[in-house]
Amino acid sequence: MTVLRTIVSTDAEPLADLASSANRAALTGCPWHDVKTMLRDVGLRPTRQRMALGWILFAKGDRHITAEMLYEEANKAKVPVSLATVYNTLHQFTDVGLLRQVAVDGSKTYFDTNVTEHHHFFVEGENDLLDIPHTDVVVGKTPSPPEGYEVARIDVVVRLRKRGR
Ligand SMILES: [Zn+2]
């Protein structure tokens, strides 16, 4: 097990607070109604496509999903969307704090429906992300951000491989 890198996000605003667990705890249990409320709460118009994608994303609890995976699930659920729309929607949801982006390597971006602070194991070869509780990782020294920036969040990705290879 090796820690290959620490990603320090310096994006300006901590928007993730908007979609806190507290907000979600107030949901009623009817996924369709809940997604509408969730979108309205963050100021996104609940269009049909956002509703459908939001429902597919959030109705299954905490998970990590790529744009391609969501696109496939949408197709299976007979939701007529293009891959470009899926990308746009995922990024819109991320911008308002409904999702968290987890960059594993250059080509793979996962979107996490759990926006609370935590880190990830990445299982190489299986392309699987597993949560690491926030308290299990102690970051020793935070580098000083460039002039005009502050550290928004520190994401740790610990890469795993099966023993004996
Ligand atoms: Zn996660």
PDB file of C-alpha atoms and ligand atoms in Angstrom:
ATOM      1  CA  MET A   1       0.000   0.000   0.000  1.00  0.00           C
ATOM      2  CA  THR A   2       1.462   3.322  -1.009  1.00  0.00           C
ATOM      3  CA  VAL A   3       0.215   6.834  -0.809  1.00  0.00           C
ATOM      4  CA  LEU A   4       0.912   8.196  -4.230  1.00  0.00           C
ATOM      5  CA  ARG A   5      -0.435  11.642  -3.992  1.00  0.00           C
ATOM      6  CA  THR A   6      -2.370  14.171  -2.077  1.00  0.00           C
ATOM      7  CA  ILE A   7      -4.633  16.454  -4.001  1.00  0.00           C
ATOM      8  CA  VAL A   8      -4.989  19.896  -2.552  1.00  0.00           C
ATOM      9  CA  SER A   9      -8.035  21.664  -3.902  1.00  0.00           C
ATOM     10  CA  THR A  10      -7.798  25.387  -3.968  1.00  0.00           C
ATOM     11  CA  ASP A  11     -11.166  26.125  -5.507  1.00  0.00           C
ATOM     12  CA  ALA A  12     -12.438  29.281  -3.923  1.00  0.00           C
ATOM     13  CA  GLU A  13     -15.759  28.576  -2.187  1.00  0.00           C
ATOM     14  CA  PRO A  14     -16.668  25.714   0.138  1.00  0.00           C
ATOM     15  CA  LEU A  15     -19.990  25.139  -1.590  1.00  0.00           C
ATOM     16  CA  ALA A  16     -20.200  21.600  -0.294  1.00  0.00           C
ATOM     17  CA  ASP A  17     -21.671  22.928   2.933  1.00  0.00           C
ATOM     18  CA  LEU A  18     -24.898  23.719   1.092  1.00  0.00           C
ATOM     19  CA  ALA A  19     -25.659  20.066   0.532  1.00  0.00           C
ATOM     20  CA  SER A  20     -24.783  18.926   4.005  1.00  0.00           C
ATOM     21  CA  SER A  21     -26.083  15.740   5.535  1.00  0.00           C
ATOM     22  CA  ALA A  22     -28.404  17.874   7.617  1.00  0.00           C
ATOM     23  CA  ASN A  23     -30.229  18.913   4.453  1.00  0.00           C
ATOM     24  CA  ARG A  24     -30.552  15.343   3.341  1.00  0.00           C
ATOM     25  CA  ALA A  25     -31.773  14.160   6.699  1.00  0.00           C
ATOM     26  CA  ALA A  26     -34.805  16.388   6.191  1.00  0.00           C
ATOM     27  CA  LEU A  27     -35.851  14.484   3.094  1.00  0.00           C
ATOM     28  CA  THR A  28     -39.144  12.668   3.060  1.00  0.00           C
ATOM     29  CA  GLY A  29     -38.180   9.294   1.643  1.00  0.00           C
ATOM     30  CA  CYS A  30     -40.003   9.769  -1.656  1.00  0.00           C
ATOM     31  CA  PRO A  31     -37.060   9.901  -4.067  1.00  0.00           C
ATOM     32  CA  TRP A  32     -38.781  11.966  -6.725  1.00  0.00           C
ATOM     33  CA  HIS A  33     -39.972  14.599  -4.263  1.00  0.00           C
ATOM     34  CA  ASP A  34     -36.627  14.548  -2.469  1.00  0.00           C
ATOM     35  CA  VAL A  35     -34.614  15.148  -5.619  1.00  0.00           C
ATOM     36  CA  LYS A  36     -36.840  18.095  -6.491  1.00  0.00           C
ATOM     37  CA  THR A  37     -36.330  19.552  -3.011  1.00  0.00           C
ATOM     38  CA  MET A  38     -32.604  18.891  -3.191  1.00  0.00           C
ATOM     39  CA  LEU A  39     -32.301  20.722  -6.523  1.00  0.00           C
ATOM     40  CA  ARG A  40     -34.426  23.655  -5.399  1.00  0.00           C
ATOM     41  CA  ASP A  41     -32.424  23.977  -2.176  1.00  0.00           C
ATOM     42  CA  VAL A  42     -29.224  24.533  -4.140  1.00  0.00           C
ATOM     43  CA  GLY A  43     -30.853  26.838  -6.693  1.00  0.00           C
ATOM     44  CA  LEU A  44     -30.978  24.461  -9.657  1.00  0.00           C
ATOM     45  CA  ARG A  45     -34.163  24.356 -11.697  1.00  0.00           C
ATOM     46  CA  PRO A  46     -35.599  20.831 -11.474  1.00  0.00           C
ATOM     47  CA  THR A  47     -35.677  20.086 -15.198  1.00  0.00           C
ATOM     48  CA  ARG A  48     -36.769  16.639 -16.330  1.00  0.00           C
ATOM     49  CA  GLN A  49     -33.216  15.571 -17.131  1.00  0.00           C
ATOM     50  CA  ARG A  50     -31.786  16.807 -13.831  1.00  0.00           C
ATOM     51  CA  MET A  51     -34.635  15.122 -11.973  1.00  0.00           C
ATOM     52  CA  ALA A  52     -34.109  11.816 -13.746  1.00  0.00           C
ATOM     53  CA  LEU A  53     -30.319  11.838 -13.344  1.00  0.00           C
ATOM     54  CA  GLY A  54     -30.575  13.039  -9.750  1.00  0.00           C
ATOM     55  CA  TRP A  55     -32.973  10.250  -8.986  1.00  0.00           C
ATOM     56  CA  ILE A  56     -30.657   7.620 -10.482  1.00  0.00           C
ATOM     57  CA  LEU A  57     -27.693   9.127  -8.619  1.00  0.00           C
ATOM     58  CA  PHE A  58     -29.101   9.646  -5.163  1.00  0.00           C
ATOM     59  CA  ALA A  59     -31.742   6.953  -4.726  1.00  0.00           C
ATOM     60  CA  LYS A  60     -29.138   4.277  -4.022  1.00  0.00           C
ATOM     61  CA  GLY A  61     -27.294   5.756  -1.063  1.00  0.00           C
ATOM     62  CA  ASP A  62     -23.627   6.750  -0.989  1.00  0.00           C
ATOM     63  CA  ARG A  63     -21.687   5.714  -4.048  1.00  0.00           C
ATOM     64  CA  HIS A  64     -18.925   6.576  -6.476  1.00  0.00           C
ATOM     65  CA  ILE A  65     -19.860   6.848 -10.117  1.00  0.00           C
ATOM     66  CA  THR A  66     -18.248   7.986 -13.364  1.00  0.00           C
ATOM     67  CA  ALA A  67     -20.058   9.844 -16.143  1.00  0.00           C
ATOM     68  CA  GLU A  68     -19.943   6.689 -18.274  1.00  0.00           C
ATOM     69  CA  MET A  69     -21.472   4.573 -15.499  1.00  0.00           C
ATOM     70  CA  LEU A  70     -24.287   7.067 -14.982  1.00  0.00           C
ATOM     71  CA  TYR A  71     -24.879   7.278 -18.717  1.00  0.00           C
ATOM     72  CA  GLU A  72     -25.223   3.503 -18.841  1.00  0.00           C
ATOM     73  CA  GLU A  73     -27.628   3.449 -15.902  1.00  0.00           C
ATOM     74  CA  ALA A  74     -29.691   6.217 -17.495  1.00  0.00           C
ATOM     75  CA  ASN A  75     -29.911   4.201 -20.711  1.00  0.00           C
ATOM     76  CA  LYS A  76     -31.023   1.126 -18.809  1.00  0.00           C
ATOM     77  CA  ALA A  77     -33.658   3.210 -17.030  1.00  0.00           C
ATOM     78  CA  LYS A  78     -34.831   4.471 -20.454  1.00  0.00           C
ATOM     79  CA  VAL A  79     -33.888   8.056 -19.657  1.00  0.00           C
ATOM     80  CA  PRO A  80     -33.071   9.722 -22.983  1.00  0.00           C
ATOM     81  CA  VAL A  81     -29.879  11.686 -22.292  1.00  0.00           C
ATOM     82  CA  SER A  82     -26.613  12.178 -24.141  1.00  0.00           C
ATOM     83  CA  LEU A  83     -23.232  11.557 -22.544  1.00  0.00           C
ATOM     84  CA  ALA A  84     -22.567  15.303 -22.844  1.00  0.00           C
ATOM     85  CA  THR A  85     -25.693  16.062 -20.808  1.00  0.00           C
ATOM     86  CA  VAL A  86     -24.597  13.541 -18.205  1.00  0.00           C
ATOM     87  CA  TYR A  87     -21.203  15.273 -17.965  1.00  0.00           C
ATOM     88  CA  ASN A  88     -22.779  18.726 -17.730  1.00  0.00           C
ATOM     89  CA  THR A  89     -25.248  17.631 -15.100  1.00  0.00           C
ATOM     90  CA  LEU A  90     -22.565  15.949 -12.986  1.00  0.00           C
ATOM     91  CA  HIS A  91     -20.478  19.114 -13.097  1.00  0.00           C
ATOM     92  CA  GLN A  92     -23.476  21.314 -12.259  1.00  0.00           C
ATOM     93  CA  PHE A  93     -24.301  19.072  -9.310  1.00  0.00           C
ATOM     94  CA  THR A  94     -20.660  19.244  -8.212  1.00  0.00           C
ATOM     95  CA  ASP A  95     -20.568  23.044  -8.494  1.00  0.00           C
ATOM     96  CA  VAL A  96     -23.500  23.401  -6.110  1.00  0.00           C
ATOM     97  CA  GLY A  97     -22.092  20.845  -3.676  1.00  0.00           C
ATOM     98  CA  LEU A  98     -24.471  17.932  -4.285  1.00  0.00           C
ATOM     99  CA  LEU A  99     -21.564  15.799  -5.469  1.00  0.00           C
ATOM    100  CA  ARG A 100     -17.875  15.657  -4.788  1.00  0.00           C
ATOM    101  CA  GLN A 101     -15.403  15.040  -7.564  1.00  0.00           C
ATOM    102  CA  VAL A 102     -12.668  12.501  -6.888  1.00  0.00           C
ATOM    103  CA  ALA A 103      -9.852  12.502  -9.449  1.00  0.00           C
ATOM    104  CA  VAL A 104      -8.048   9.187  -9.392  1.00  0.00           C
ATOM    105  CA  ASP A 105      -5.825   9.605 -12.392  1.00  0.00           C
ATOM    106  CA  GLY A 106      -5.795  11.662 -15.552  1.00  0.00           C
ATOM    107  CA  SER A 107      -8.484   9.743 -17.361  1.00  0.00           C
ATOM    108  CA  LYS A 108     -10.852   8.806 -14.547  1.00  0.00           C
ATOM    109  CA  THR A 109     -13.042  11.106 -12.563  1.00  0.00           C
ATOM    110  CA  TYR A 110     -15.444   9.712 -10.039  1.00  0.00           C
ATOM    111  CA  PHE A 111     -18.346  11.602  -8.584  1.00  0.00           C
ATOM    112  CA  ASP A 112     -19.144  10.859  -4.963  1.00  0.00           C
ATOM    113  CA  THR A 113     -22.683  11.226  -3.634  1.00  0.00           C
ATOM    114  CA  ASN A 114     -21.185  11.452  -0.139  1.00  0.00           C
ATOM    115  CA  VAL A 115     -20.017  15.064   0.185  1.00  0.00           C
ATOM    116  CA  THR A 116     -18.923  14.810   3.803  1.00  0.00           C
ATOM    117  CA  GLU A 117     -15.197  14.895   4.505  1.00  0.00           C
ATOM    118  CA  HIS A 118     -13.523  11.543   3.836  1.00  0.00           C
ATOM    119  CA  HIS A 119     -10.732   9.977   1.805  1.00  0.00           C
ATOM    120  CA  HIS A 120     -10.484   7.044  -0.599  1.00  0.00           C
ATOM    121  CA  PHE A 121      -8.792   3.765  -1.317  1.00  0.00           C
ATOM    122  CA  PHE A 122      -8.501   3.097  -5.025  1.00  0.00           C
ATOM    123  CA  VAL A 123      -8.195  -0.562  -5.974  1.00  0.00           C
ATOM    124  CA  GLU A 124      -5.972  -0.710  -9.038  1.00  0.00           C
ATOM    125  CA  GLY A 125      -7.122  -3.084 -11.751  1.00  0.00           C
ATOM    126  CA  GLU A 126     -10.642  -3.229 -10.368  1.00  0.00           C
ATOM    127  CA  ASN A 127     -11.246   0.508 -10.696  1.00  0.00           C
ATOM    128  CA  ASP A 128     -13.014   0.522  -7.397  1.00  0.00           C
ATOM    129  CA  LEU A 129     -13.162   3.344  -4.875  1.00  0.00           C
ATOM    130  CA  LEU A 130     -13.680   2.634  -1.198  1.00  0.00           C
ATOM    131  CA  ASP A 131     -14.242   5.219   1.491  1.00  0.00           C
ATOM    132  CA  ILE A 132     -11.695   5.872   4.204  1.00  0.00           C
ATOM    133  CA  PRO A 133     -13.149   7.609   7.239  1.00  0.00           C
ATOM    134  CA  HIS A 134     -11.890  11.142   7.624  1.00  0.00           C
ATOM    135  CA  THR A 135     -10.413  10.354  11.051  1.00  0.00           C
ATOM    136  CA  ASP A 136      -8.240   7.514   9.699  1.00  0.00           C
ATOM    137  CA  VAL A 137      -5.966   9.828   7.745  1.00  0.00           C
ATOM    138  CA  VAL A 138      -3.733  12.342   9.444  1.00  0.00           C
ATOM    139  CA  VAL A 139      -2.227  14.847   7.067  1.00  0.00           C
ATOM    140  CA  GLY A 140       1.096  15.936   8.501  1.00  0.00           C
ATOM    141  CA  LYS A 141       2.007  19.183   6.877  1.00  0.00           C
ATOM    142  CA  THR A 142      -0.199  21.232   4.591  1.00  0.00           C
ATOM    143  CA  PRO A 143       1.765  23.133   1.962  1.00  0.00           C
ATOM    144  CA  SER A 144       1.292  26.880   1.844  1.00  0.00           C
ATOM    145  CA  PRO A 145      -1.056  27.765  -1.010  1.00  0.00           C
ATOM    146  CA  PRO A 146      -0.006  30.357  -3.586  1.00  0.00           C
ATOM    147  CA  GLU A 147      -0.739  34.012  -2.911  1.00  0.00           C
ATOM    148  CA  GLY A 148      -4.475  34.731  -3.031  1.00  0.00           C
ATOM    149  CA  TYR A 149      -5.609  31.140  -2.430  1.00  0.00           C
ATOM    150  CA  GLU A 150      -6.639  29.133   0.575  1.00  0.00           C
ATOM    151  CA  VAL A 151      -6.774  25.382   0.971  1.00  0.00           C
ATOM    152  CA  ALA A 152     -10.393  24.331   0.451  1.00  0.00           C
ATOM    153  CA  ARG A 153      -9.962  20.631   1.101  1.00  0.00           C
ATOM    154  CA  ILE A 154      -7.356  17.894   1.118  1.00  0.00           C
ATOM    155  CA  ASP A 155      -8.217  14.667  -0.691  1.00  0.00           C
ATOM    156  CA  VAL A 156      -6.074  11.625  -0.071  1.00  0.00           C
ATOM    157  CA  VAL A 157      -6.214   8.715  -2.520  1.00  0.00           C
ATOM    158  CA  VAL A 158      -4.470   5.587  -1.242  1.00  0.00           C
ATOM    159  CA  ARG A 159      -3.898   3.151  -4.083  1.00  0.00           C
ATOM    160  CA  LEU A 160      -4.209  -0.552  -3.362  1.00  0.00           C
ATOM    161  CA  ARG A 161      -3.247  -3.665  -5.247  1.00  0.00           C
ATOM    162  CA  LYS A 162      -3.718  -7.321  -4.411  1.00  0.00           C
ATOM    163  CA  ARG A 163      -0.748  -8.868  -2.587  1.00  0.00           C
ATOM    164  CA  GLY A 164       1.622 -11.223  -4.362  1.00  0.00           C
ATOM    165  CA  ARG A 165       1.751  -9.628  -7.792  1.00  0.00           C
TER     166      ARG A 165
HETATM  167 ZN    ZN B   1     -16.348   8.433  -1.113  1.00  0.00          ZN
END
